[in-house]
PDB file of C-alpha atoms in Angstrom:
ATOM      1  CA  UNK I 260      27.915  33.773  99.506  1.00 80.00           C
ATOM      2  CA  UNK I 261      30.662  35.657  97.631  1.00 87.00           C
ATOM      3  CA  UNK I 262      31.865  32.410  96.054  1.00 87.00           C
ATOM      4  CA  UNK I 263      28.380  31.730  94.700  1.00 87.00           C
ATOM      5  CA  UNK I 264      28.181  35.222  93.189  1.00 87.00           C
ATOM      6  CA  UNK I 265      31.626  34.836  91.621  1.00 87.00           C
ATOM      7  CA  UNK I 266      30.656  31.450  90.225  1.00 87.00           C
ATOM      8  CA  UNK I 267      27.506  32.898  88.711  1.00 76.00           C
ATOM      9  CA  UNK I 268      29.452  35.803  87.149  1.00 85.00           C
ATOM     10  CA  UNK I 269      31.922  33.344  85.647  1.00 82.00           C
ATOM     11  CA  UNK I 270      29.110  31.215  84.266  1.00 80.00           C
ATOM     12  CA  UNK I 271      27.358  34.293  82.843  1.00 77.00           C
ATOM     13  CA  UNK I 272      30.593  35.451  81.182  1.00 77.00           C
ATOM     14  CA  UNK I 273      31.110  31.967  79.728  1.00 79.00           C
ATOM     15  CA  UNK I 274      27.578  31.836  78.331  1.00 79.00           C
ATOM     16  CA  UNK I 275      27.965  35.357  76.929  1.00 71.00           C
ATOM     17  CA  UNK I 276      31.125  34.320  75.122  1.00 71.00           C
ATOM     18  CA  UNK I 277      29.352  31.275  73.663  1.00 75.00           C
ATOM     19  CA  UNK I 278      26.592  33.524  72.357  1.00 72.00           C
ATOM     20  CA  UNK I 279      29.085  36.015  70.907  1.00 75.00           C
ATOM     21  CA  UNK I 280      28.289  38.886  73.257  1.00 79.00           C
ATOM     22  CA  UNK I 281      31.989  39.730  73.579  1.00 88.00           C
ATOM     23  CA  UNK I 282      32.669  39.617  69.829  1.00 91.00           C
ATOM     24  CA  UNK I 283      33.008  43.400  69.451  1.00 93.00           C
ATOM     25  CA  UNK I 284      35.483  43.622  72.337  1.00 93.00           C
ATOM     26  CA  UNK I 285      37.527  40.815  70.761  1.00 92.00           C
ATOM     27  CA  UNK I 286      37.390  42.622  67.416  1.00 94.00           C
ATOM     28  CA  UNK I 287      38.745  45.812  68.998  1.00 94.00           C
ATOM     29  CA  UNK I 288      41.551  43.885  70.723  1.00 94.00           C
ATOM     30  CA  UNK I 289      42.497  42.205  67.451  1.00 94.00           C
ATOM     31  CA  UNK I 290      42.257  45.497  65.555  1.00 95.00           C
ATOM     32  CA  UNK I 291      44.609  47.223  68.000  1.00 93.00           C
ATOM     33  CA  UNK I 292      47.040  44.300  68.132  1.00 94.00           C
ATOM     34  CA  UNK I 293      47.418  43.974  64.369  1.00 94.00           C
ATOM     35  CA  UNK I 294      47.953  47.684  63.671  1.00 88.00           C
ATOM     36  CA  UNK I 295      45.351  48.291  60.981  1.00 87.00           C
ATOM     37  CA  UNK I 296      45.404  51.642  59.211  1.00 87.00           C
ATOM     38  CA  UNK I 297      42.309  53.760  59.686  1.00 91.00           C
ATOM     39  CA  UNK I 298      39.625  53.736  62.337  1.00 95.00           C
ATOM     40  CA  UNK I 299      37.925  50.632  63.672  1.00 95.00           C
ATOM     41  CA  UNK I 300      34.290  49.972  62.841  1.00 95.00           C
ATOM     42  CA  UNK I 301      31.748  51.334  65.254  1.00 96.00           C
ATOM     43  CA  UNK I 302      29.860  48.759  67.278  1.00 94.00           C
ATOM     44  CA  UNK I 303      26.808  49.238  65.082  1.00 96.00           C
ATOM     45  CA  UNK I 304      28.881  48.767  61.898  1.00 97.00           C
ATOM     46  CA  UNK I 305      30.545  45.693  63.385  1.00 95.00           C
ATOM     47  CA  UNK I 306      27.268  43.941  64.203  1.00 93.00           C
ATOM     48  CA  UNK I 307      25.722  44.852  60.850  1.00 96.00           C
ATOM     49  CA  UNK I 308      28.794  43.463  59.031  1.00 95.00           C
ATOM     50  CA  UNK I 309      28.751  40.317  61.145  1.00 91.00           C
ATOM     51  CA  UNK I 310      25.063  39.663  60.479  1.00 90.00           C
ATOM     52  CA  UNK I 311      25.513  40.346  56.745  1.00 92.00           C
ATOM     53  CA  UNK I 312      28.394  37.853  56.578  1.00 90.00           C
ATOM     54  CA  UNK I 313      26.384  35.223  58.451  1.00 84.00           C
ATOM     55  CA  UNK I 314      23.384  35.736  56.192  1.00 87.00           C
ATOM     56  CA  UNK I 315      25.450  35.416  53.020  1.00 88.00           C
ATOM     57  CA  UNK I 316      27.318  32.330  54.304  1.00 83.00           C
ATOM     58  CA  UNK I 317      25.152  30.453  56.847  1.00 75.00           C
ATOM     59  CA  UNK I 318      27.192  27.778  58.592  1.00 74.00           C
ATOM     60  CA  UNK I 319      26.381  26.043  61.826  1.00 68.00           C
ATOM     61  CA  UNK I 320      23.368  28.157  62.678  1.00 60.00           C
ATOM     62  CA  UNK I 321      20.185  26.743  64.076  1.00 63.00           C
ATOM     63  CA  UNK I 322      17.882  29.246  62.351  1.00 58.00           C
TER      64      UNK I 322
END
């Protein structure tokens, strides 16, 4: 039963990454690794910026 639960968690994490649910966490990792000056964007600022960029340059979106 534990193997089934672990498989489901892995599948859920994979689907979340396809949908971009982990984008903010990846942004923070990249921000810390590259040593930017100043504070990182808040999660709200990050998502607003991401949506604005997608709206101004729509590529590969279904809607």
